[in-house]
Each structure stands twice: as structure tokens, then as C-alpha cells.
């Protein structure tokens, strides 16, 4: 017999027999039969209907309370990842829902609006991917047939299913005070955690931190129950306004009020903690992307594992409450792409990784990040030392005092070698290529000398141009005219530098030279190679840039042959040549040497 059926004992019909009715005891009360008159029967039916409605109301309240409690137990079972207990509780929850549905049919189809949606059974993951629990086992409950309405049985309209009210779980004054403090923090949020970068892009880590505060706001709302706290309501509006102003239009689970079952306050708090951890992991990921060229895969492996474990911890918590987060999904996709391109297997992204292993790897985020900073800081120090060396050789006055400048260059290079700057460093090669002559005297700089010479040789074969060559506008007409008095109609030979036809023509025309000889000389060229050219010229200019130390013997040859000699310490352009001719007066000619040279020439002719 069903709980909703009432047993009636139908009295026997009065039949005229010879039997005489037994006399009733006068002490027993006489109950009038409801079948005596139509009015008595209607009154009796109304009384029974009222009793049934009252019982149905009590039964519905009990079932609603049981369903609510089973839902909370389901959330706990899912949080601890107990598959068997989850499915057991789910069967009872579904049975409770079926009883409520049957009760609503018996009571004239009254809607149970407060009843939440029953979730699907929980099962462990079976395939790889970011959502480790993507596939869920389908559960087929036992067949249940609701009670059919008895033909002619009156239905009650007095039953109304109502949701059980939620009361605050802690004092409202504490909730209000915490919300007020969070609102104070929001006032300086943009200064502490800018939501946009200087280029206008969204600052993802700081947006994640703001979303973590939104999770804490939802925790306060759940703790308040059905009571609306003004401070919490205003806090929600201010968080939403900040996200809108920053341009964050992505889905945020903290503002999703359709989650079923509704996450508990402790779950919102855990979501906030894991969101903040993921924000830190996002910062670590962006840092390593910015310094990826300075790090090897082995340097990044521990950091990548820690970031992946942190992302997976947050993702699993999102799965427990049936939600998602777009930014952690983007982080997962980026990690997977990096691992594929770098051929680095990330164990934290495997399916069915135990939570204890994820927690252990995620806890190493800061230490792994600190370890990854070591090679970056070393590279930064190397770059700073190279910067100092580049600044030294780029000084316009470098080379004016060859001996002192050479000693300074040696000291800077030895400092580079002490902290591990490679001789193959391109910036080092570019800076030293013009100053090969300053590197030849120290055997400790043999590798640097070889690489600088190779760079010099490469520039001869390419279209490389020095930036100081085409600067004739720096000279005045008076300066040019004063120098032309010495160079007009003369023959000039330039030793060193990078000979280019355009620059050769510019110097020859500006100084009105009869001939400008600028032979192409490489690091392997010997001094004897151009000794004959010096004898056939009037003025010889030696450039310290793109030169060899052996070539400084040109000064002795010029003194012996009676030629005008100038030194170009800083460059080999028109301006450098004009200033050298102005500032370096010709040395007196040794008459004895000239007489000997003339006598030797005459004897050779005879």
C-alpha cells in the first residue's frame, strides 16, 4: 500500500434478514456514517482531502530537505574525488527527485521550482587534454513508475513546494566588515596591479588577481545566504566595473549564478587561492617568454613543470564546481604549444596525475623561477660588460692616444672573458673589427683577434659602410681651402680603412687631388705589399681603424722617403682626413736621408 493511499473499510450493505441486530452499549459513542446523506459524505471527503494535503506538504518538505543535503554531500564527494561514494549518493538524490516528481503529479502537478538540476554521475578521466575530467560515465537509474492518479480521486491544490531558505553561516557584521575592507583595496587596485600594460594590452596576471577577489566576493555572498548585504553588493558592482574598464569581456565564473549545485563558501575560497597561484604562474610564463632566447630547455624544464602543475590544480578545481576559465585554458594551450615546439615533455599535463604530485610540483614555482633567473642574470651581466666595451670603442676620441686606448681595450676584453663572454658574440665582433691592430700584442686575446679579423674580412667583401664617412657638410669652405693649398694636384695614398669608390671620389674632388690611391688591404696583408705605392705618392694617411700594428711602420718609410705622413686615429672619412692635415704639421725632412735616397736613385739609373 502506498504512502499516499488511505485505507477505507466499506460498510456492509443493509440487507433485510431474519437476523435481529444486536443492541449497542450505551457507553460507546455513536459515530454517524458519512454515507447517510450527501452532505455528510461531502464533509467527510473534504476532511480527508485536507489531511492528505497536510501529509503531502510534510512529505514534500522532508524530500526537499533531503535533496538539498544530498546535493551538498555530492559536492563534498566530488571535491575529494571519491567516485564510488559520489555515484552512491547520486542514486539517492535521483530517487528523491523522482519521489518529488511523483508527489507533484499526485497533487495536481504542482511545480517544484526550488528543486535544482541533478548532475551526472562522476567518473575519473579517460583521455588526455586540459579538461582531465571531460568524459563522464552515463548512469542509468533503476526504472521508476510514478503513482497513477486514482480515477475519481480528488486532487489537492493546497500543496506548494518552496525552497528551503538559506540562513547566514556566520555573523553578518563580519561579512560586511570583510567586504568593506575589500572595497578599500579596490580603490588603489589600478596603482598596485595595473590591468593594462603600457601598450594598451590586457595585463593577464593582474586580471587574474582581480578575478580571485571576485571569487572571495562570491564566498561572502554564500556565507550571507539569502540575506542581501549592501557592502557585498557594491563590491560586486565595483569589480565588474574595473573589469569592464580594462576591456576584460571574457566569461567569469564568479558572476555565474546558474551553477548547479551551487559551490560552497570554502570552494569559492579555494578557487580564489588557486586563481592567485595561477596569476603568479602566468607571470612566470610571460617572464620566460621574454627571456626565452637566453635560456635553454633544460633551464626552463623545472619552471615549466611548476607552471603546468599550478594551471592543472586550478583547472581541476574548476571542474569540481562545473565551471571554466578562459585564461587558464589559454595558458594550457600555450604550455602545450611550447612543449611541442621545444620537444619537452611536461609530466604535469599528463592525464590522471595524482593531486599530491601536482601540489608538490606547483609548490616549487618560486624556487624554479629563481633558478631560471641565474643564467638570465649572468647574461645580463655579460651584456652590461659588452655595453661598456662598445661605449669605449665608440667614443669619438678613442684611438687618439693609441697606447693608453689599447691598454683600456685589453682591460675591458679581459673583463669580458672573466664572466664568460664568448669570442663569437656578434656585438663583440662588430665592436672589435675596426680595432684589430689593438689586439695583436696580447696572446690572451688570440680568439678575439681571430674573430675580429674574420669580421673585418667579411666587411670588405660586403657593402658595409661606416657611419662617419659621408659628413662633408661638417667642414667649412675656409677649412677646405686651407687644406687644398697643401693637397691640390698631389697624390695621396690611404692605408687601412674600408675603401669604397664613392668615398674615394668624394675625398679626391674635395681636396682637388691629382690621384687618390686607396688599395684594398686585408688582415693578412703585409707592410711590404704597399711599400712601392708609398714611394710613388706625396702624402700618406694611415688609419688606425681596419689596420694592423705592423702597418704603423709606414711612418718610418715616409720619414725615410721624405713623404708627408698623417695619422687618422678615429676614422678615414673626408672630415677625419682634413682635420688630421690641419692638426698634424709636417715634420722637417731629414736632408741627409733625402741626399742618400737621391744618390741611390741616380746610381740605380746608371
Coordinates of N, CA, C and O in Angstrom, one line a residue, residues 337-456:
X337 N 51.8 24.1 -26.6 CA 52.5 24.5 -27.8 C 54.0 24.6 -27.6 O 54.8 24.2 -28.4
X338 N 54.4 25.2 -26.5 CA 55.8 25.4 -26.2 C 56.4 24.0 -26.0 O 57.6 23.8 -26.5
X339 N 55.8 23.1 -25.3 CA 56.3 21.7 -25.1 C 56.5 21.0 -26.4 O 57.5 20.3 -26.7
X340 N 55.6 21.2 -27.4 CA 55.7 20.6 -28.7 C 56.8 21.2 -29.5 O 57.6 20.4 -30.1
X341 N 56.9 22.5 -29.5 CA 58.0 23.1 -30.3 C 59.4 22.9 -29.7 O 60.3 22.7 -30.4
X342 N 59.5 22.8 -28.4 CA 60.8 22.6 -27.7 C 61.1 21.2 -27.5 O 62.2 20.8 -27.0
X343 N 60.2 20.3 -27.9 CA 60.3 18.8 -27.7 C 60.6 18.5 -26.2 O 61.6 17.8 -25.9
X344 N 59.8 19.1 -25.4 CA 60.0 18.9 -23.9 C 58.7 18.4 -23.4 O 57.6 19.0 -23.5
X345 N 58.7 17.2 -22.8 CA 57.5 16.6 -22.2 C 57.3 17.1 -20.8 O 58.1 17.0 -19.9
X346 N 56.1 17.6 -20.6 CA 55.6 18.2 -19.3 C 54.8 17.1 -18.6 O 53.7 16.8 -19.0
X347 N 55.3 16.5 -17.6 CA 54.6 15.5 -16.9 C 53.4 16.0 -16.2 O 52.4 15.2 -16.0
X348 N 53.3 17.2 -15.8 CA 52.1 17.8 -15.1 C 50.9 17.8 -16.0 O 49.8 17.9 -15.5
X349 N 51.1 17.8 -17.3 CA 50.0 17.8 -18.2 C 49.5 16.4 -18.6 O 48.5 16.3 -19.4
X350 N 50.0 15.4 -18.0 CA 49.5 14.0 -18.2 C 48.2 13.8 -17.6 O 47.8 14.5 -16.7
X351 N 47.4 12.9 -18.2 CA 46.1 12.6 -17.6 C 46.3 11.8 -16.3 O 47.2 11.0 -16.2
X352 N 45.3 12.0 -15.4 CA 45.3 11.2 -14.1 C 46.6 11.4 -13.3 O 47.0 10.5 -12.6
X353 N 47.1 12.5 -13.3 CA 48.2 12.8 -12.4 C 47.7 13.0 -11.0 O 46.7 13.8 -10.8
X354 N 48.2 12.3 -10.0 CA 47.7 12.5 -8.7 C 47.8 13.9 -8.2 O 48.8 14.6 -8.5
X355 N 46.8 14.3 -7.4 CA 46.8 15.7 -6.9 C 48.0 16.0 -6.1 O 48.5 17.1 -6.1
X356 N 48.5 15.0 -5.3 CA 49.6 15.2 -4.5 C 50.9 15.6 -5.3 O 51.7 16.4 -4.9
X357 N 51.0 14.9 -6.5 CA 52.1 15.3 -7.4 C 52.0 16.7 -7.9 O 53.0 17.4 -8.0
X358 N 50.8 17.1 -8.3 CA 50.6 18.5 -8.8 C 50.9 19.5 -7.7 O 51.5 20.5 -7.9
X359 N 50.4 19.2 -6.5 CA 50.7 20.1 -5.4 C 52.2 20.2 -5.1 O 52.7 21.3 -4.9
X360 N 52.9 19.1 -5.2 CA 54.3 19.1 -4.9 C 55.1 19.9 -6.0 O 55.9 20.8 -5.7
X361 N 54.7 19.7 -7.3 CA 55.4 20.4 -8.4 C 55.0 21.9 -8.3 O 55.9 22.8 -8.6
X362 N 53.8 22.2 -8.0 CA 53.3 23.6 -8.0 C 54.0 24.4 -6.9 O 54.3 25.6 -7.0
X363 N 54.3 23.7 -5.8 CA 55.0 24.4 -4.7 C 56.4 24.8 -5.0 O 57.0 25.6 -4.3
X364 N 57.0 24.3 -6.1 CA 58.4 24.6 -6.5 C 58.4 25.8 -7.5 O 59.5 26.0 -8.1
X365 N 57.3 26.5 -7.7 CA 57.3 27.5 -8.7 C 58.4 28.6 -8.4 O 59.1 29.0 -9.2
X366 N 58.4 29.1 -7.2 CA 59.3 30.2 -6.8 C 60.7 29.8 -6.9 O 61.6 30.5 -7.4
X367 N 61.0 28.6 -6.4 CA 62.4 28.1 -6.4 C 62.9 27.8 -7.8 O 64.0 28.1 -8.2
X368 N 62.0 27.3 -8.7 CA 62.3 27.0 -10.1 C 62.5 28.3 -10.8 O 63.4 28.4 -11.7
X369 N 61.7 29.3 -10.5 CA 61.8 30.6 -11.2 C 63.2 31.3 -10.8 O 63.9 31.8 -11.6
X370 N 63.5 31.2 -9.5 CA 64.8 31.7 -9.0 C 65.9 31.1 -9.7 O 66.9 31.7 -10.1
X371 N 65.8 29.7 -9.9 CA 66.9 29.0 -10.5 C 67.0 29.4 -12.0 O 68.1 29.5 -12.6
X372 N 65.9 29.7 -12.6 CA 65.9 30.1 -14.1 C 66.5 31.5 -14.2 O 67.0 31.9 -15.3
X373 N 66.4 32.3 -13.2 CA 66.9 33.7 -13.3 C 68.4 33.7 -13.3 O 69.0 34.7 -13.8
X374 N 69.1 32.7 -12.8 CA 70.5 32.7 -12.7 C 71.2 32.9 -14.1 O 72.0 33.8 -14.2
X375 N 70.9 32.0 -15.1 CA 71.5 32.3 -16.4 C 71.1 33.6 -17.0 O 71.9 34.2 -17.7
X376 N 69.9 34.0 -16.7 CA 69.4 35.3 -17.3 C 70.2 36.5 -16.7 O 70.7 37.4 -17.4
X377 N 70.4 36.4 -15.4 CA 71.2 37.5 -14.7 C 72.6 37.4 -15.2 O 73.3 38.5 -15.4
X378 N 73.2 36.2 -15.4 CA 74.5 36.1 -15.9 C 74.6 36.7 -17.3 O 75.6 37.4 -17.7
X379 N 73.6 36.4 -18.1 CA 73.6 37.0 -19.5 C 73.4 38.5 -19.4 O 74.0 39.3 -20.2
X380 N 72.7 39.0 -18.4 CA 72.5 40.5 -18.3 C 73.9 41.1 -17.9 O 74.2 42.2 -18.4
X381 N 74.6 40.4 -17.0 CA 75.9 41.0 -16.6 C 76.9 41.0 -17.8 O 77.6 41.9 -18.0
X382 N 76.8 39.9 -18.6 CA 77.7 39.8 -19.8 C 77.3 40.9 -20.8 O 78.2 41.6 -21.4
X383 N 76.0 41.2 -20.9 CA 75.5 42.2 -21.9 C 76.0 43.6 -21.4 O 76.4 44.5 -22.2
X384 N 76.0 43.8 -20.0 CA 76.4 45.1 -19.5 C 77.9 45.3 -19.7 O 78.3 46.4 -20.1
X385 N 78.7 44.3 -19.6 CA 80.2 44.4 -19.8 C 80.4 44.7 -21.3 O 81.3 45.5 -21.7
X386 N 79.7 44.0 -22.2 CA 79.8 44.3 -23.6 C 79.4 45.7 -23.9 O 80.0 46.3 -24.8
X387 N 78.3 46.1 -23.3 CA 77.9 47.5 -23.5 C 79.0 48.5 -23.2 O 79.2 49.5 -23.9
X388 N 79.7 48.3 -22.0 CA 80.8 49.2 -21.7 C 81.9 49.2 -22.7 O 82.5 50.2 -23.0
X389 N 82.2 48.0 -23.2 CA 83.3 47.9 -24.2 C 82.8 48.6 -25.5 O 83.6 49.3 -26.1
X390 N 81.6 48.4 -25.9 CA 81.1 49.1 -27.1 C 81.1 50.6 -26.9 O 81.5 51.4 -27.9
X391 N 80.7 51.1 -25.7 CA 80.8 52.5 -25.5 C 82.2 53.0 -25.5 O 82.5 54.2 -26.0
X392 N 83.2 52.2 -25.1 CA 84.6 52.6 -25.1 C 85.1 52.8 -26.5 O 85.7 53.9 -26.8
X393 N 84.9 51.9 -27.4 CA 85.4 52.0 -28.7 C 84.6 52.9 -29.6 O 85.0 53.3 -30.7
X394 N 83.4 53.2 -29.1 CA 82.5 54.2 -29.9 C 82.8 55.6 -29.6 O 82.2 56.5 -30.2
X395 N 83.6 55.8 -28.5 CA 83.9 57.2 -28.2 C 84.7 57.9 -29.3 O 85.6 57.3 -29.9
X396 N 84.3 59.1 -29.8 CA 84.9 59.7 -30.9 C 86.4 60.0 -30.7 O 87.2 60.0 -31.6
X397 N 86.8 60.0 -29.4 CA 88.3 60.3 -29.1 C 89.1 59.0 -29.0 O 90.3 59.1 -28.7
X398 N 88.4 57.8 -29.0 CA 89.1 56.6 -28.9 C 90.1 56.4 -30.0 O 89.7 56.5 -31.2
X399 N 91.3 56.1 -29.7 CA 92.3 55.9 -30.7 C 93.3 57.1 -30.8 O 94.3 57.0 -31.4
X400 N 92.9 58.3 -30.2 CA 93.8 59.4 -30.2 C 95.1 59.2 -29.5 O 96.1 59.7 -29.9
X401 N 95.0 58.4 -28.4 CA 96.2 58.0 -27.7 C 96.3 56.5 -27.8 O 95.8 55.8 -27.0
X402 N 97.0 56.0 -28.9 CA 96.9 54.6 -29.1 C 97.4 53.7 -28.0 O 96.8 52.7 -27.7
X403 N 98.5 54.1 -27.3 CA 99.0 53.2 -26.2 C 98.0 53.1 -25.1 O 97.7 52.0 -24.6
X404 N 97.5 54.3 -24.6 CA 96.5 54.3 -23.5 C 95.2 53.6 -23.9 O 94.7 52.8 -23.1
X405 N 94.7 53.9 -25.1 CA 93.5 53.3 -25.5 C 93.6 51.8 -25.7 O 92.7 51.0 -25.4
X406 N 94.8 51.4 -26.2 CA 95.0 49.9 -26.3 C 95.0 49.2 -25.0 O 94.4 48.1 -24.8
X407 N 95.6 49.8 -24.0 CA 95.6 49.2 -22.6 C 94.2 49.2 -22.1 O 93.8 48.2 -21.4
X408 N 93.4 50.2 -22.3 CA 92.0 50.2 -21.8 C 91.1 49.1 -22.5 O 90.3 48.4 -21.9
X409 N 91.4 48.9 -23.8 CA 90.7 47.9 -24.5 C 91.0 46.5 -24.0 O 90.2 45.6 -23.9
X410 N 92.3 46.3 -23.8 CA 92.7 45.0 -23.2 C 92.1 44.7 -21.9 O 91.6 43.6 -21.6
X411 N 92.0 45.7 -21.0 CA 91.4 45.5 -19.7 C 89.9 45.2 -19.9 O 89.4 44.3 -19.2
X412 N 89.2 45.9 -20.8 CA 87.8 45.6 -21.0 C 87.6 44.2 -21.5 O 86.6 43.5 -21.1
X413 N 88.4 43.8 -22.4 CA 88.3 42.4 -23.0 C 88.5 41.3 -22.0 O 87.9 40.3 -22.0
X414 N 89.5 41.5 -21.2 CA 89.8 40.5 -20.2 C 88.7 40.4 -19.1 O 88.4 39.3 -18.6
X415 N 88.0 41.5 -18.9 CA 86.8 41.5 -18.0 C 85.7 40.7 -18.7 O 85.0 40.0 -18.0
X416 N 85.6 40.9 -20.0 CA 84.5 40.1 -20.7 C 84.8 38.6 -20.6 O 83.9 37.8 -20.4
X417 N 86.1 38.3 -20.8 CA 86.5 36.9 -20.7 C 86.2 36.3 -19.4 O 85.9 35.1 -19.2
X418 N 86.4 37.1 -18.3 CA 86.3 36.5 -16.9 C 84.9 36.2 -16.6 O 84.6 35.3 -15.7
X419 N 83.9 36.8 -17.2 CA 82.5 36.5 -16.9 C 81.8 35.6 -18.0 O 80.6 35.4 -18.0
X420 N 82.7 35.1 -19.0 CA 82.2 34.2 -19.9 C 81.6 34.7 -21.2 O 80.9 34.0 -21.9
X421 N 82.0 35.9 -21.6 CA 81.5 36.4 -22.9 C 82.3 35.7 -24.0 O 83.5 35.7 -24.0
X422 N 81.6 35.1 -24.9 CA 82.2 34.3 -26.0 C 82.8 35.2 -27.0 O 82.3 36.3 -27.3
X423 N 83.9 34.8 -27.6 CA 84.5 35.5 -28.7 C 83.6 35.5 -29.9 O 83.8 36.4 -30.8
X424 N 82.6 34.6 -30.0 CA 81.7 34.6 -31.1 C 80.6 35.6 -30.9 O 79.7 35.6 -31.8
X425 N 80.5 36.2 -29.8 CA 79.4 37.2 -29.6 C 79.4 38.2 -30.7 O 80.4 38.9 -30.9
X426 N 78.3 38.4 -31.4 CA 78.2 39.3 -32.6 C 78.5 40.7 -32.2 O 79.2 41.5 -33.0
X427 N 78.0 41.2 -31.1 CA 78.2 42.6 -30.7 C 79.7 42.8 -30.4 O 80.3 43.9 -30.7
X428 N 80.4 41.8 -29.9 CA 81.8 41.9 -29.6 C 82.6 41.9 -30.9 O 83.5 42.7 -31.1
X429 N 82.2 41.1 -31.8 CA 82.8 41.1 -33.2 C 82.7 42.4 -33.9 O 83.6 42.9 -34.5
X430 N 81.5 42.9 -33.8 CA 81.2 44.2 -34.5 C 82.0 45.4 -33.9 O 82.5 46.2 -34.6
X431 N 82.1 45.3 -32.6 CA 82.9 46.4 -31.9 C 84.4 46.4 -32.2 O 85.1 47.4 -32.2
X432 N 84.9 45.2 -32.3 CA 86.4 45.0 -32.3 C 86.9 44.9 -33.8 O 88.1 45.0 -34.0
X433 N 86.0 44.7 -34.7 CA 86.5 44.6 -36.1 C 87.4 45.8 -36.6 O 88.4 45.6 -37.2
X434 N 87.0 47.0 -36.2 CA 87.9 48.1 -36.7 C 89.2 48.3 -35.9 O 90.1 49.0 -36.3
X435 N 89.3 47.5 -34.8 CA 90.5 47.8 -33.9 C 91.4 46.5 -33.8 O 91.9 46.2 -32.7
X436 N 91.5 45.8 -34.9 CA 92.4 44.6 -34.9 C 93.8 44.9 -34.5 O 94.5 44.2 -33.7
X437 N 94.3 46.1 -34.9 CA 95.7 46.5 -34.5 C 95.9 46.6 -33.1 O 97.1 46.5 -32.6
X438 N 94.8 46.8 -32.3 CA 95.0 47.0 -30.8 C 95.0 45.6 -30.1 O 95.2 45.6 -28.9
X439 N 94.7 44.5 -30.8 CA 94.6 43.2 -30.2 C 95.8 42.3 -30.4 O 95.8 41.2 -29.8
X440 N 96.7 42.7 -31.3 CA 97.8 41.8 -31.7 C 98.8 41.6 -30.7 O 99.6 40.6 -30.7
X441 N 99.0 42.5 -29.7 CA 100.1 42.5 -28.8 C 99.9 41.5 -27.6 O 100.8 41.2 -26.9
X442 N 98.7 41.1 -27.3 CA 98.3 40.3 -26.1 C 97.9 38.9 -26.6 O 96.9 38.7 -27.2
X443 N 98.7 37.9 -26.2 CA 98.4 36.5 -26.7 C 97.1 36.0 -26.0 O 96.5 35.0 -26.5
X444 N 96.6 36.5 -24.9 CA 95.4 36.1 -24.3 C 94.2 36.5 -25.1 O 93.1 35.9 -24.8
X445 N 94.3 37.3 -26.1 CA 93.2 37.8 -26.9 C 93.3 37.1 -28.3 O 92.7 37.7 -29.2
X446 N 93.9 36.0 -28.3 CA 94.1 35.3 -29.6 C 92.7 35.0 -30.3 O 92.5 35.2 -31.5
X447 N 91.8 34.4 -29.5 CA 90.5 34.0 -30.1 C 89.7 35.3 -30.6 O 89.1 35.3 -31.6
X448 N 89.7 36.3 -29.7 CA 89.0 37.5 -30.1 C 89.6 38.2 -31.3 O 88.9 38.7 -32.2
X449 N 90.9 38.1 -31.4 CA 91.6 38.7 -32.6 C 91.2 37.9 -33.8 O 91.0 38.6 -34.9
X450 N 91.1 36.6 -33.8 CA 90.8 35.8 -34.9 C 89.3 36.2 -35.4 O 89.1 36.4 -36.6
X451 N 88.4 36.3 -34.5 CA 87.0 36.6 -34.8 C 86.9 38.0 -35.4 O 86.1 38.2 -36.3
X452 N 87.6 38.9 -34.8 CA 87.5 40.3 -35.2 C 88.1 40.4 -36.6 O 87.6 41.2 -37.5
X453 N 89.2 39.7 -36.9 CA 89.8 39.7 -38.3 C 88.9 39.2 -39.3 O 88.8 39.7 -40.4
X454 N 88.1 38.1 -38.9 CA 87.2 37.5 -39.8 C 86.0 38.5 -40.1 O 85.5 38.6 -41.3
X455 N 85.6 39.2 -39.1 CA 84.6 40.2 -39.3 C 85.0 41.3 -40.2 O 84.3 41.8 -41.1
X456 N 86.3 41.8 -40.0 CA 86.9 42.8 -40.9 C 86.9 42.3 -42.4 O 86.5 43.0 -43.3

